[in-house]
């Protein structure tokens, strides 16, 4: 256990800092205070021997970190080291971080199981925050703004990013326009300079690296602020391509079903922001901060998305939005309104952003409104969608929360997205037909136009004629009837027509969803995505919290099996307490089991919780993103270690738990034989397997058709994994969107699946689909599909087999 | 009586140096504090006096066995009682100085210089100051140079220590026009100019007392 020694001139201060650190240390860090001098007459001072004793009292080979306040405390601490034994000295680190920030940062890191090295890095970061500007050099320089658009949001964001790289305090003044100087830390200040082409700017930098900061900023500004769009921006063309009055658009068949109705568009909702007085301004302020934090995460995701899909230049606007959310001036204003005036968070945010944004952001009003609303929506829980839309909704894409708020829409036309986008998965779960990936053509269709959407063929007919409407309505009736039958039969175990039982499990991510899954007829839970416990908080859930959640789920399942997948962080899921850092390519980065094996503290706690939950329950463990055999072996070694530990503690737990691996990386398929010999079961994660196998992002409409589970390459990979499992005598589950696609059901049964795991709401239809086929028919379809040379051919085969 | 084998500093000489220091710091207590009140926290005189008074009590109770042990005791007491930066700094000086005396019942002239140098090196490493930062090092570094030079020239111990004390005095006065770059005084920036550094002053007193007390006595074996 890492030790932390707080050295201060004041005994009370040292104890107070320990108290503060104790709050985050959660008993996982040894803390010792070494404050005050030995002389009771002159208690203010530091005493090297006190420091030495404090170090000894918390010493272990994990190391001791000593934090100090003023100058001579450092001297005492260093002197204390002289009195330590030689071999201990190496394990003691002194740190010049600011005492309070440093102590809290160090304690929270240490509590999270960070190594001394990691802690020092984190604490150094705290140092950077509180470090006063060294007044060694102060420089200034006049430059002329050359780019045509002036210092608008995107170049301002870039400028701030450059300025923030330096310790020097940078201010910028618009000499031509007599505005400023403003610190180059907040985007609003920089934007309010109103700097346009030809304006003279005075950049001033104070601090040790002032010269370098000035040089880089001058090059940036005089070089055109990195703006590529040198000619002034064209206003949006009012008349887009002529609206198509009739004809058929084709996209991706994303959710089965047929719907006919008038086209409606998504409208932003009115967000309530009335003022009221709150009882607990501190809690209100925390609520606002949480919303801002959430909005930042969301914006960061948008930035990443835009950067990948449209390039860094286009993504710049999201960077500007991020800086807007981080602007100290804005946060300061908002905090005054909440804490000073005891106003509610919605009102304060609206007021503060209104004041800050007034005047100088007109040109980018939409962008600001967007980011301001992003926070308000989080505060009020109002999604951008109005819930009383009827007809067929068209949108660029929908967020899951917007999907969840959808009113009685008949169907969904999406410009972007694919069959496996989150919004589509939800639509399928609630039984709304969807055609995705229609591109901008659908937005050109006037609202109110009658459209007929066919979620099985992936087509949208604009203004269908009477005969077309009649044919489609017949199909719609058929589809609805079949859904009702499936609902009625959902609690019966599924089996093929000739009687081979196939279990249908649910993918869930939450305690409440367990009961819901049972209600939908789930035979158990095939994947419990434990991220729900880890996301949206600042520290990892503890063992007891996890045990409580897993137990509640197991109890809801009433003896049905529960497969718990270990934390799958990374990729698009980042956690504040797992420092993943900037990755150029998060989906090829530190994610899944790579993270948990690197953060043994988190992993061990989760495994302990799972094993303890397993006592007297049917629980299995599933490892995400397994790529090499060692990952499985290391995990099993860790499980053994945990078992021994639980034995020593005399705790009740599940011994020899079934450990399955997710097959979602092509590498795992290639070594499936070896994995199958050491794993208890396979769970094929089709979404990731498809995107890694096809090297295609399913959210990118240009390549979404490649990210298709019916691609021969994917089918052959699945086949290979199943064969390896068969040879080793273990079972295979298919989870992911492919499993939910009832068109593919016979093919998947034919490939040898023992189980499917899908969103709970899809279980009735899937069970129904399974019952339509005999094993022999399914195997024949699989054989034929495996010999085909395109996903189109496979789809055609499945389509004709279904009729 | 045996043979005269040379001249050396013995334990009682070092004890005399400490006694002298106790007297000197008591006598200069208010002056040091006054200097410190101009650019620091007005406690240097009180701190030094407290440390050396405590040392006197300690040495009266137990007389350490050899020079090394005497200096070790000095270091320990100063670290424990002086407070502020001076405690660890002078403590380190005496601690490193004591290490240089390990296994030596008495010290030859050259060994005295080595002892001082070890102490000053330790103090510099601890405080991380350099010449010109307006600290005790502005006294100790020129004093070391002067002592080293005098030793090279074949000077007697008395001459060596006198040269050190003289250089120390000059170094102390040289701190007056300096701007502090270390310690509490550095917070004042340019306003620290024009004041004599209290730490430099106590360091000069240390060397002056050494020159007055550390004499080589005839060494009979």
Short mmCIF file of C-alpha atoms in Angstrom, two decimals, chain A residues 9 37-39 41-42 44-50 53 70-72 74-80 82-83, chain B residues 43 46-47 50 75-77 79-81 83-86 88-89 91-92 95-96 125-128 184 187:
data_model
loop_
_atom_site.label_atom_id
_atom_site.label_comp_id
_atom_site.label_asym_id
_atom_site.label_seq_id
_atom_site.Cartn_x
_atom_site.Cartn_y
_atom_site.Cartn_z
CA UNK A 9 4.86 24.16 8.91
CA UNK A 37 8.31 21.96 14.76
CA UNK A 38 9.36 20.04 17.84
CA UNK A 39 9.51 23.08 20.09
CA UNK A 41 6.97 27.26 22.29
CA UNK A 42 7.51 27.75 18.58
CA UNK A 44 5.37 26.71 13.47
CA UNK A 45 8.11 25.02 11.50
CA UNK A 46 9.11 21.63 10.26
CA UNK A 47 11.02 18.86 11.88
CA UNK A 48 13.01 16.42 9.80
CA UNK A 49 12.73 13.74 12.48
CA UNK A 50 8.99 14.04 12.59
CA UNK A 53 9.03 9.00 11.69
CA UNK A 70 6.70 26.00 1.96
CA UNK A 71 10.37 25.95 1.06
CA UNK A 72 11.93 24.78 4.29
CA UNK A 74 11.14 20.56 1.44
CA UNK A 75 14.49 20.96 3.15
CA UNK A 76 13.29 19.09 6.21
CA UNK A 77 11.83 16.32 4.10
CA UNK A 78 15.06 15.97 2.16
CA UNK A 79 16.99 15.96 5.38
CA UNK A 80 14.67 13.25 6.72
CA UNK A 82 19.30 11.17 5.13
CA UNK A 83 18.17 9.43 8.27
CA UNK B 43 12.76 34.59 13.22
CA UNK B 46 15.51 33.51 17.62
CA UNK B 47 15.79 30.27 15.71
CA UNK B 50 17.14 28.45 20.30
CA UNK B 75 23.23 18.31 13.33
CA UNK B 76 20.47 16.43 15.11
CA UNK B 77 19.78 19.15 17.63
CA UNK B 79 17.44 20.00 12.71
CA UNK B 80 15.10 19.36 15.57
CA UNK B 81 15.06 22.77 17.15
CA UNK B 83 12.89 25.47 12.60
CA UNK B 84 12.58 27.34 9.34
CA UNK B 85 15.02 26.69 6.56
CA UNK B 86 18.08 27.23 8.72
CA UNK B 88 17.76 21.58 7.84
CA UNK B 89 20.41 23.69 6.11
CA UNK B 91 21.81 20.54 10.16
CA UNK B 92 22.89 19.17 6.82
CA UNK B 95 25.78 16.15 9.27
CA UNK B 96 27.94 16.04 6.15
CA UNK B 125 22.86 20.34 -2.44
CA UNK B 126 20.09 20.73 0.10
CA UNK B 127 19.27 24.36 -0.59
CA UNK B 128 19.93 24.22 -4.33
CA UNK B 184 11.27 33.53 1.67
CA UNK B 187 9.05 36.49 -2.74
#
